[in-house]
Amino acid sequence: MQELELGHPITAHGETLSVLEFNEPTGKDVRELGYPYQMNQDESIKLQAHIIAKYIVRLANVPLSTVDQMSPGDLNAAGWLVAGFFLQG
């Protein structure tokens, strides 16, 4: 599990959250959601926001309406946290 401290608190399940806890994705998650990034020809990585949002919902156990509340900076940090599960060593 990995934690992400949010710069701007959000609400989920009637509670205010300043930290999201992410479980590691499983093979089933990848099969159902796909990879959360695209590798470009120049080897740069483009995060796929619509897929990242689905991973946040599943791995942090929050509703999509909570993801919609996230600031762009927090959403970007969450995106790289999720991508980090795939881009490790």
Coordinates of N, CA and C in Angstrom, one line a residue:
M1 N 0.8 -1.2 0.0 CA 0.0 0.0 0.0 C 0.9 1.2 0.0
Q2 N 0.4 2.3 -0.7 CA 1.1 3.5 -0.7 C 0.1 4.6 -0.4
E3 N 0.7 5.7 0.3 CA -0.2 6.8 0.7 C 0.2 8.0 -0.2
L4 N -0.8 8.8 -0.4 CA -0.7 10.1 -1.1 C -1.3 11.2 -0.2
E5 N -0.4 12.1 0.2 CA -0.9 13.3 1.0 C -1.4 14.3 0.0
L6 N -2.7 14.7 0.2 CA -3.3 15.6 -0.7 C -3.1 17.1 -0.3
G7 N -2.9 17.9 -1.3 CA -2.7 19.3 -1.0 C -4.0 20.0 -0.7
H8 N -5.1 19.4 -1.2 CA -6.4 20.0 -1.0 C -7.3 18.8 -0.5
P9 N -7.9 18.9 0.7 CA -8.8 17.8 1.1 C -10.0 17.6 0.2
I10 N -10.4 16.3 0.2 CA -11.6 15.9 -0.6 C -12.6 15.2 0.3
T11 N -13.8 14.9 -0.2 CA -14.8 14.2 0.6 C -15.1 12.9 -0.1
A12 N -15.1 11.8 0.7 CA -15.5 10.5 0.2 C -16.2 9.8 1.4
H13 N -17.3 9.2 1.0 CA -18.1 8.4 2.0 C -18.5 9.2 3.2
G14 N -18.7 10.5 2.9 CA -19.2 11.4 4.0 C -18.0 11.9 4.9
E15 N -16.8 11.5 4.6 CA -15.6 12.0 5.4 C -14.7 12.9 4.6
T16 N -14.1 13.8 5.3 CA -13.1 14.6 4.7 C -11.7 13.9 4.7
L17 N -11.1 13.8 3.6 CA -9.8 13.1 3.5 C -8.7 14.0 3.1
S18 N -7.5 13.9 3.7 CA -6.4 14.6 3.3 C -5.3 13.6 2.9
V19 N -5.5 12.3 3.0 CA -4.6 11.3 2.5 C -5.4 10.2 1.8
L20 N -4.9 9.7 0.7 CA -5.5 8.6 0.0 C -4.5 7.4 0.2
E21 N -5.1 6.2 0.5 CA -4.3 5.0 0.6 C -4.6 4.2 -0.6
F22 N -3.5 3.8 -1.3 CA -3.6 3.0 -2.6 C -3.2 1.6 -2.4
N23 N -4.0 0.6 -2.7 CA -3.6 -0.8 -2.7 C -2.9 -1.0 -4.0
E24 N -2.0 -2.0 -4.1 CA -1.3 -2.3 -5.4 C -2.3 -2.9 -6.3
P25 N -2.2 -2.6 -7.6 CA -3.1 -3.2 -8.6 C -2.8 -4.7 -8.8
T26 N -3.8 -5.4 -9.2 CA -3.7 -6.9 -9.5 C -3.7 -7.1 -11.0
G27 N -3.4 -8.3 -11.4 CA -3.5 -8.6 -12.8 C -5.0 -8.4 -13.3
K28 N -5.9 -8.7 -12.5 CA -7.3 -8.5 -12.9 C -7.6 -7.0 -13.1
D29 N -7.1 -6.1 -12.3 CA -7.2 -4.7 -12.5 C -6.7 -4.3 -13.8
V30 N -5.5 -4.8 -14.2 CA -4.9 -4.4 -15.4 C -5.7 -4.9 -16.6
R31 N -6.2 -6.1 -16.5 CA -7.0 -6.7 -17.5 C -8.3 -5.9 -17.7
E32 N -8.9 -5.5 -16.7 CA -10.2 -4.8 -16.8 C -10.1 -3.3 -17.1
L33 N -9.0 -2.7 -16.6 CA -8.8 -1.2 -16.8 C -7.8 -0.9 -17.9
G34 N -6.9 -1.7 -18.1 CA -5.8 -1.4 -19.1 C -4.6 -0.7 -18.4
Y35 N -3.6 -0.4 -19.1 CA -2.5 0.3 -18.6 C -2.8 1.8 -18.4
P36 N -2.3 2.5 -17.4 CA -2.7 3.9 -17.1 C -1.8 4.9 -17.8
Y37 N -1.0 4.4 -18.8 CA -0.1 5.3 -19.5 C 0.1 4.8 -20.9
Q38 N 0.7 5.7 -21.7 CA 1.0 5.4 -23.1 C 2.5 5.7 -23.3
M39 N 3.2 4.7 -23.8 CA 4.6 5.0 -24.1 C 4.7 5.6 -25.6
N40 N 5.4 6.7 -25.7 CA 5.5 7.3 -27.0 C 6.8 6.9 -27.7
Q41 N 6.9 7.1 -29.0 CA 8.1 6.7 -29.7 C 9.4 7.2 -29.2
D42 N 9.3 8.4 -28.6 CA 10.6 9.0 -28.0 C 10.8 8.5 -26.6
E43 N 10.1 7.5 -26.2 CA 10.1 6.8 -24.9 C 9.6 7.7 -23.7
S44 N 8.9 8.8 -24.1 CA 8.3 9.6 -23.0 C 7.0 8.9 -22.7
I45 N 6.4 9.3 -21.5 CA 5.2 8.6 -21.0 C 4.1 9.6 -20.9
K46 N 3.0 9.3 -21.4 CA 1.8 10.1 -21.3 C 0.8 9.4 -20.4
L47 N 0.4 10.0 -19.3 CA -0.6 9.5 -18.5 C -2.0 9.5 -19.1
Q48 N -2.8 8.5 -19.0 CA -4.1 8.4 -19.5 C -5.1 8.8 -18.4
A49 N -5.6 10.0 -18.4 CA -6.4 10.5 -17.2 C -7.7 9.7 -17.0
H50 N -8.3 9.3 -18.1 CA -9.6 8.5 -17.9 C -9.3 7.2 -17.3
I51 N -8.2 6.6 -17.5 CA -7.8 5.3 -17.0 C -7.3 5.5 -15.5
I52 N -6.5 6.5 -15.3 CA -6.0 6.9 -14.0 C -7.2 7.0 -13.0
A53 N -8.2 7.7 -13.5 CA -9.4 8.0 -12.6 C -10.0 6.6 -12.1
K54 N -10.1 5.7 -13.1 CA -10.6 4.4 -12.7 C -9.7 3.6 -11.7
Y55 N -8.4 3.8 -11.9 CA -7.5 3.2 -10.9 C -7.6 3.8 -9.5
I56 N -7.8 5.1 -9.5 CA -7.9 5.8 -8.2 C -9.2 5.3 -7.5
V57 N -10.3 5.2 -8.2 CA -11.5 4.7 -7.7 C -11.3 3.3 -7.1
R58 N -10.7 2.4 -7.9 CA -10.5 1.0 -7.4 C -9.4 0.8 -6.3
L59 N -8.3 1.5 -6.5 CA -7.2 1.2 -5.6 C -7.3 2.0 -4.3
A60 N -7.9 3.2 -4.3 CA -8.1 4.0 -3.1 C -9.5 3.8 -2.5
N61 N -10.3 3.1 -3.2 CA -11.7 2.8 -2.7 C -12.5 4.1 -2.4
V62 N -12.5 4.9 -3.4 CA -13.3 6.1 -3.3 C -14.2 6.2 -4.6
P63 N -15.3 6.9 -4.5 CA -16.2 7.0 -5.7 C -15.6 8.0 -6.7
L64 N -16.1 7.9 -7.9 CA -15.6 8.7 -9.0 C -15.9 10.2 -8.7
S65 N -17.0 10.5 -7.9 CA -17.3 11.9 -7.6 C -16.2 12.4 -6.7
T66 N -15.5 11.6 -6.0 CA -14.3 12.1 -5.1 C -13.2 12.4 -6.0
V67 N -12.9 11.6 -7.0 CA -11.8 11.9 -8.0 C -12.1 13.2 -8.7
D68 N -13.4 13.5 -9.0 CA -13.8 14.7 -9.6 C -13.5 16.0 -8.8
Q69 N -13.4 15.8 -7.5 CA -13.1 16.9 -6.5 C -11.6 17.2 -6.5
M70 N -10.8 16.3 -6.9 CA -9.3 16.5 -6.7 C -8.8 17.6 -7.5
S71 N -7.8 18.3 -6.9 CA -7.2 19.4 -7.6 C -6.3 18.9 -8.7
P72 N -6.0 19.6 -9.8 CA -5.2 19.1 -10.8 C -3.8 18.6 -10.3
G73 N -3.2 19.3 -9.4 CA -1.9 18.9 -8.8 C -2.1 17.6 -8.1
D74 N -3.1 17.4 -7.3 CA -3.3 16.1 -6.6 C -3.6 15.0 -7.6
L75 N -4.4 15.3 -8.6 CA -4.7 14.3 -9.6 C -3.5 13.9 -10.3
N76 N -2.6 14.8 -10.6 CA -1.3 14.5 -11.3 C -0.5 13.6 -10.4
A77 N -0.4 14.0 -9.1 CA 0.4 13.2 -8.2 C -0.1 11.8 -8.1
A78 N -1.4 11.7 -8.0 CA -2.1 10.3 -7.9 C -1.8 9.5 -9.2
G79 N -1.8 10.2 -10.3 CA -1.5 9.6 -11.6 C -0.1 9.0 -11.6
W80 N 0.8 9.7 -11.2 CA 2.2 9.2 -11.2 C 2.4 8.1 -10.1
L81 N 1.7 8.2 -9.0 CA 1.7 7.2 -8.0 C 1.2 5.9 -8.6
V82 N 0.1 5.9 -9.3 CA -0.5 4.7 -10.0 C 0.4 4.2 -11.0
A83 N 1.0 5.1 -11.9 CA 1.9 4.7 -12.9 C 3.1 4.0 -12.3
G84 N 3.5 4.5 -11.2 CA 4.7 3.9 -10.5 C 4.6 2.5 -10.2
F85 N 3.4 2.0 -10.0 CA 3.2 0.6 -9.8 C 3.6 -0.2 -11.0
F86 N 3.5 0.4 -12.2 CA 3.8 -0.3 -13.4 C 5.2 -0.1 -13.9
L87 N 5.8 1.0 -13.5 CA 7.1 1.4 -14.1 C 8.3 1.1 -13.2
Q88 N 8.0 0.3 -12.2 CA 9.1 -0.1 -11.3 C 10.1 -1.1 -12.0
G89 N 11.3 -1.0 -11.6 CA 12.4 -1.7 -12.0 C 12.6 -2.8 -12.9

